């Protein structure tokens, strides 16, 4: 299991290490969620300014019998608790990113991980859209505002329009929908910014 606690984190890419910048004003907990194998661990790893915490274990023959590997046959590990990372945005906003497990058997962890979050970025795989329905249902049950990001896997279909994707997921017209490459920091940050803007737009005017 690859993991790192805050006391063992290396210096981040910005040279500031584990310490928050002096400009930090708003500390925001964000869920990065989605079905099994959609790229949550990859996205958090691509943007985190600290060494991300991962709780990944090797997939076994036993887990293969209960986890749906359709479309992700090459996946060899899975998150069994959380992923965690941190990114500082302009304006003093610091996002604490909590990645959730994607399998139904870890659903009991959901309420604990979601507690205190202000919003969620839901990653979706266009090759298996129906795998996202359960996670979207969980997010909506919590009442969390969310944005949807389609992770652009190399073999994912490219012909769907945003309107078709929105209809396929039965999304509210106000829910942001973007595409991203979870491997690329700039692309992943753009997805998080879409969520942050959504959260700002839906806050009471006096708190914006």
mmCIF file of C-alpha atoms in Angstrom:
data_model
loop_
_atom_site.group_PDB
_atom_site.id
_atom_site.type_symbol
_atom_site.label_atom_id
_atom_site.label_comp_id
_atom_site.label_asym_id
_atom_site.label_seq_id
_atom_site.Cartn_x
_atom_site.Cartn_y
_atom_site.Cartn_z
ATOM 1 C CA UNK A 1 0.000 0.000 0.000
ATOM 2 C CA UNK A 2 1.481 3.350 -1.039
ATOM 3 C CA UNK A 3 0.734 6.077 1.451
ATOM 4 C CA UNK A 4 2.199 9.173 3.051
ATOM 5 C CA UNK A 5 1.123 11.010 6.168
ATOM 6 C CA UNK A 6 1.393 14.767 6.520
ATOM 7 C CA UNK A 7 4.541 14.375 8.598
ATOM 8 C CA UNK A 8 6.375 12.577 5.792
ATOM 9 C CA UNK A 9 5.289 14.610 2.799
ATOM 10 C CA UNK A 10 8.085 15.852 0.557
ATOM 11 C CA UNK A 11 8.414 19.461 -0.479
ATOM 12 C CA UNK A 12 5.741 20.299 -3.039
ATOM 13 C CA UNK A 13 6.385 21.495 -6.553
ATOM 14 C CA UNK A 14 5.952 25.100 -5.420
ATOM 15 C CA UNK A 15 8.753 24.758 -2.880
ATOM 16 C CA UNK A 16 6.521 25.437 0.089
ATOM 17 C CA UNK A 17 6.338 21.857 1.309
ATOM 18 C CA UNK A 18 3.403 20.842 3.425
ATOM 19 C CA UNK A 19 2.696 24.302 4.807
ATOM 20 C CA UNK A 20 -0.246 26.383 3.670
ATOM 21 C CA UNK A 21 0.595 29.602 1.837
ATOM 22 C CA UNK A 22 0.206 32.818 3.819
ATOM 23 C CA UNK A 23 -2.475 33.914 1.359
ATOM 24 C CA UNK A 24 -4.805 31.022 2.248
ATOM 25 C CA UNK A 25 -8.243 32.357 3.247
ATOM 26 C CA UNK A 26 -10.851 29.762 2.326
ATOM 27 C CA UNK A 27 -10.163 26.090 3.098
ATOM 28 C CA UNK A 28 -12.590 23.923 1.168
ATOM 29 C CA UNK A 29 -13.178 20.169 1.362
ATOM 30 C CA UNK A 30 -14.022 18.659 -2.023
ATOM 31 C CA UNK A 31 -14.949 15.089 -2.894
ATOM 32 C CA UNK A 32 -13.450 13.554 -6.020
ATOM 33 C CA UNK A 33 -15.746 10.670 -6.737
ATOM 34 C CA UNK A 34 -16.911 8.330 -9.450
ATOM 35 C CA UNK A 35 -17.131 4.634 -10.238
ATOM 36 C CA UNK A 36 -14.351 2.080 -9.965
ATOM 37 C CA UNK A 37 -11.437 2.725 -12.323
ATOM 38 C CA UNK A 38 -12.550 6.159 -13.535
ATOM 39 C CA UNK A 39 -9.339 8.016 -12.652
ATOM 40 C CA UNK A 40 -9.908 9.602 -9.231
ATOM 41 C CA UNK A 41 -6.482 8.625 -7.875
ATOM 42 C CA UNK A 42 -4.837 9.824 -11.079
ATOM 43 C CA UNK A 43 -6.566 13.217 -10.993
ATOM 44 C CA UNK A 44 -5.649 13.914 -7.374
ATOM 45 C CA UNK A 45 -2.077 12.858 -8.034
ATOM 46 C CA UNK A 46 -1.819 15.141 -11.065
ATOM 47 C CA UNK A 47 -2.801 18.334 -9.201
ATOM 48 C CA UNK A 48 -1.736 17.889 -5.581
ATOM 49 C CA UNK A 49 0.950 20.293 -4.362
ATOM 50 C CA UNK A 50 1.839 17.817 -1.614
ATOM 51 C CA UNK A 51 2.637 14.159 -2.024
ATOM 52 C CA UNK A 52 -0.865 12.654 -2.192
ATOM 53 C CA UNK A 53 -2.041 10.064 0.277
ATOM 54 C CA UNK A 54 -3.139 6.863 -1.435
ATOM 55 C CA UNK A 55 -4.757 3.806 0.125
ATOM 56 C CA UNK A 56 -4.452 1.458 -2.809
ATOM 57 C CA UNK A 57 -4.237 -2.315 -2.675
ATOM 58 C CA UNK A 58 -3.675 -4.908 -5.352
ATOM 59 C CA UNK A 59 -6.786 -6.406 -6.885
ATOM 60 C CA UNK A 60 -7.111 -10.083 -6.034
ATOM 61 C CA UNK A 61 -9.047 -12.966 -7.552
ATOM 62 C CA UNK A 62 -11.548 -12.597 -4.701
ATOM 63 C CA UNK A 63 -12.146 -8.901 -5.384
ATOM 64 C CA UNK A 64 -12.421 -9.554 -9.117
ATOM 65 C CA UNK A 65 -15.463 -11.707 -8.396
ATOM 66 C CA UNK A 66 -17.309 -8.813 -6.720
ATOM 67 C CA UNK A 67 -15.941 -5.753 -8.562
ATOM 68 C CA UNK A 68 -17.144 -5.023 -12.080
ATOM 69 C CA UNK A 69 -14.009 -4.950 -14.243
ATOM 70 C CA UNK A 70 -15.862 -4.310 -17.484
ATOM 71 C CA UNK A 71 -13.953 -1.656 -19.373
ATOM 72 C CA UNK A 72 -11.074 -1.614 -16.856
ATOM 73 C CA UNK A 73 -9.519 -5.043 -17.338
ATOM 74 C CA UNK A 74 -5.990 -3.603 -17.160
ATOM 75 C CA UNK A 75 -6.544 -2.111 -13.698
ATOM 76 C CA UNK A 76 -4.436 -3.865 -11.045
ATOM 77 C CA UNK A 77 -5.057 -1.753 -7.906
ATOM 78 C CA UNK A 78 -8.016 -0.166 -6.157
ATOM 79 C CA UNK A 79 -8.585 2.494 -3.501
ATOM 80 C CA UNK A 80 -9.844 0.890 -0.282
ATOM 81 C CA UNK A 81 -10.302 3.987 1.893
ATOM 82 C CA UNK A 82 -9.469 7.448 0.536
ATOM 83 C CA UNK A 83 -7.090 9.379 -1.630
ATOM 84 C CA UNK A 84 -6.075 12.803 -0.358
ATOM 85 C CA UNK A 85 -4.363 15.801 -1.899
ATOM 86 C CA UNK A 86 -4.240 19.578 -1.642
ATOM 87 C CA UNK A 87 -4.134 22.388 -4.174
ATOM 88 C CA UNK A 88 -4.012 26.165 -3.693
ATOM 89 C CA UNK A 89 -5.977 28.272 -6.155
ATOM 90 C CA UNK A 90 -5.824 32.018 -6.864
ATOM 91 C CA UNK A 91 -7.761 34.194 -4.447
ATOM 92 C CA UNK A 92 -6.649 32.359 -1.327
ATOM 93 C CA UNK A 93 -8.790 29.269 -1.971
ATOM 94 C CA UNK A 94 -7.242 25.972 -0.852
ATOM 95 C CA UNK A 95 -8.948 22.751 -1.898
ATOM 96 C CA UNK A 96 -8.575 19.609 0.184
ATOM 97 C CA UNK A 97 -9.334 16.769 -2.211
ATOM 98 C CA UNK A 98 -10.791 13.539 -0.835
ATOM 99 C CA UNK A 99 -11.047 10.689 -3.310
ATOM 100 C CA UNK A 100 -13.689 8.081 -2.535
ATOM 101 C CA UNK A 101 -13.649 4.343 -3.251
ATOM 102 C CA UNK A 102 -15.667 3.495 -6.313
ATOM 103 C CA UNK A 103 -17.155 0.116 -5.374
ATOM 104 C CA UNK A 104 -20.501 -0.581 -3.759
ATOM 105 C CA UNK A 105 -18.812 -2.696 -1.061
ATOM 106 C CA UNK A 106 -17.160 0.450 0.342
ATOM 107 C CA UNK A 107 -20.385 2.435 0.494
ATOM 108 C CA UNK A 108 -20.341 2.387 4.311
ATOM 109 C CA UNK A 109 -17.392 4.822 4.153
ATOM 110 C CA UNK A 110 -19.315 7.356 2.092
ATOM 111 C CA UNK A 111 -21.001 9.349 4.877
ATOM 112 C CA UNK A 112 -17.754 9.671 6.832
ATOM 113 C CA UNK A 113 -15.763 10.843 3.820
ATOM 114 C CA UNK A 114 -18.497 13.222 2.640
ATOM 115 C CA UNK A 115 -18.946 14.868 6.045
ATOM 116 C CA UNK A 116 -18.040 18.555 5.844
ATOM 117 C CA UNK A 117 -17.552 18.636 2.072
ATOM 118 C CA UNK A 118 -18.854 21.659 0.161
ATOM 119 C CA UNK A 119 -19.077 19.977 -3.219
ATOM 120 C CA UNK A 120 -18.065 17.049 -5.393
ATOM 121 C CA UNK A 121 -16.334 16.524 -8.707
ATOM 122 C CA UNK A 122 -17.863 13.410 -10.262
ATOM 123 C CA UNK A 123 -15.616 11.682 -12.803
ATOM 124 C CA UNK A 124 -17.369 9.757 -15.555
ATOM 125 C CA UNK A 125 -16.020 7.286 -18.114
ATOM 126 C CA UNK A 126 -17.781 7.787 -21.454
ATOM 127 C CA UNK A 127 -17.142 4.108 -22.294
ATOM 128 C CA UNK A 128 -19.397 2.996 -19.411
ATOM 129 C CA UNK A 129 -21.702 5.842 -18.503
ATOM 130 C CA UNK A 130 -24.140 3.570 -16.683
ATOM 131 C CA UNK A 131 -21.433 2.788 -14.095
ATOM 132 C CA UNK A 132 -21.808 6.358 -12.803
ATOM 133 C CA UNK A 133 -25.503 6.217 -11.908
ATOM 134 C CA UNK A 134 -25.037 4.857 -8.373
ATOM 135 C CA UNK A 135 -22.382 7.424 -7.481
ATOM 136 C CA UNK A 136 -24.451 10.293 -8.853
ATOM 137 C CA UNK A 137 -27.348 9.029 -6.763
ATOM 138 C CA UNK A 138 -25.178 9.082 -3.632
ATOM 139 C CA UNK A 139 -24.004 12.635 -4.325
ATOM 140 C CA UNK A 140 -27.557 13.821 -4.906
ATOM 141 C CA UNK A 141 -28.743 12.118 -1.705
ATOM 142 C CA UNK A 142 -26.212 14.137 0.285
ATOM 143 C CA UNK A 143 -27.422 17.361 -1.330
ATOM 144 C CA UNK A 144 -23.888 18.312 -2.378
ATOM 145 C CA UNK A 145 -23.502 20.643 -5.368
ATOM 146 C CA UNK A 146 -21.397 18.900 -7.989
ATOM 147 C CA UNK A 147 -19.819 19.140 -11.405
ATOM 148 C CA UNK A 148 -19.328 16.269 -13.836
ATOM 149 C CA UNK A 149 -16.024 15.704 -15.637
ATOM 150 C CA UNK A 150 -15.747 13.152 -18.448
ATOM 151 C CA UNK A 151 -12.281 11.628 -18.235
ATOM 152 C CA UNK A 152 -10.989 11.277 -21.799
ATOM 153 C CA UNK A 153 -9.598 7.764 -21.971
ATOM 154 C CA UNK A 154 -7.766 7.098 -25.251
ATOM 155 C CA UNK A 155 -10.412 4.660 -26.503
ATOM 156 C CA UNK A 156 -13.418 6.639 -25.237
ATOM 157 C CA UNK A 157 -16.033 7.643 -27.829
ATOM 158 C CA UNK A 158 -15.629 11.242 -29.025
ATOM 159 C CA UNK A 159 -18.839 11.727 -30.984
ATOM 160 C CA UNK A 160 -21.155 12.501 -28.055
ATOM 161 C CA UNK A 161 -22.197 16.130 -27.671
ATOM 162 C CA UNK A 162 -22.394 17.734 -24.210
ATOM 163 C CA UNK A 163 -26.173 17.777 -24.583
ATOM 164 C CA UNK A 164 -26.234 14.030 -25.250
ATOM 165 C CA UNK A 165 -23.988 13.340 -22.271
ATOM 166 C CA UNK A 166 -26.131 15.542 -20.037
ATOM 167 C CA UNK A 167 -29.251 13.697 -21.167
ATOM 168 C CA UNK A 168 -27.618 10.288 -20.667
ATOM 169 C CA UNK A 169 -26.858 11.149 -17.038
ATOM 170 C CA UNK A 170 -30.149 13.014 -16.504
ATOM 171 C CA UNK A 171 -28.281 16.042 -15.182
ATOM 172 C CA UNK A 172 -29.885 19.258 -14.027
ATOM 173 C CA UNK A 173 -29.378 22.059 -16.578
ATOM 174 C CA UNK A 174 -27.312 24.025 -14.048
ATOM 175 C CA UNK A 175 -24.853 21.202 -13.334
ATOM 176 C CA UNK A 176 -21.491 21.972 -14.980
ATOM 177 C CA UNK A 177 -20.251 19.334 -17.392
ATOM 178 C CA UNK A 178 -16.677 19.360 -18.709
ATOM 179 C CA UNK A 179 -14.150 17.007 -20.259
ATOM 180 C CA UNK A 180 -10.732 16.416 -18.767
ATOM 181 C CA UNK A 181 -7.634 14.285 -18.965
ATOM 182 C CA UNK A 182 -7.009 13.216 -15.364
ATOM 183 C CA UNK A 183 -3.343 12.663 -16.173
ATOM 184 C CA UNK A 184 -2.816 16.324 -17.052
ATOM 185 C CA UNK A 185 -2.612 18.867 -14.232
ATOM 186 C CA UNK A 186 -3.958 21.818 -16.241
ATOM 187 C CA UNK A 187 -6.929 19.827 -17.493
ATOM 188 C CA UNK A 188 -7.726 18.500 -14.026
ATOM 189 C CA UNK A 189 -7.423 21.975 -12.510
ATOM 190 C CA UNK A 190 -9.856 23.331 -15.099
ATOM 191 C CA UNK A 191 -12.385 20.724 -13.944
ATOM 192 C CA UNK A 192 -11.917 21.724 -10.311
ATOM 193 C CA UNK A 193 -12.276 25.397 -11.241
ATOM 194 C CA UNK A 194 -15.590 24.627 -12.938
ATOM 195 C CA UNK A 195 -16.795 23.077 -9.682
ATOM 196 C CA UNK A 196 -15.498 25.984 -7.571
ATOM 197 C CA UNK A 197 -17.257 28.506 -9.812
ATOM 198 C CA UNK A 198 -20.443 26.450 -9.481
ATOM 199 C CA UNK A 199 -20.124 26.539 -5.694
ATOM 200 C CA UNK A 200 -19.558 30.303 -5.723
ATOM 201 C CA UNK A 201 -22.525 30.896 -8.016
ATOM 202 C CA UNK A 202 -24.825 28.947 -5.702
ATOM 203 C CA UNK A 203 -23.727 30.513 -2.421
ATOM 204 C CA UNK A 204 -25.979 33.136 -0.860
ATOM 205 C CA UNK A 205 -24.999 36.563 -2.177
ATOM 206 C CA UNK A 206 -23.873 37.772 1.236
ATOM 207 C CA UNK A 207 -21.315 34.947 1.463
ATOM 208 C CA UNK A 208 -19.790 35.200 -2.004
#
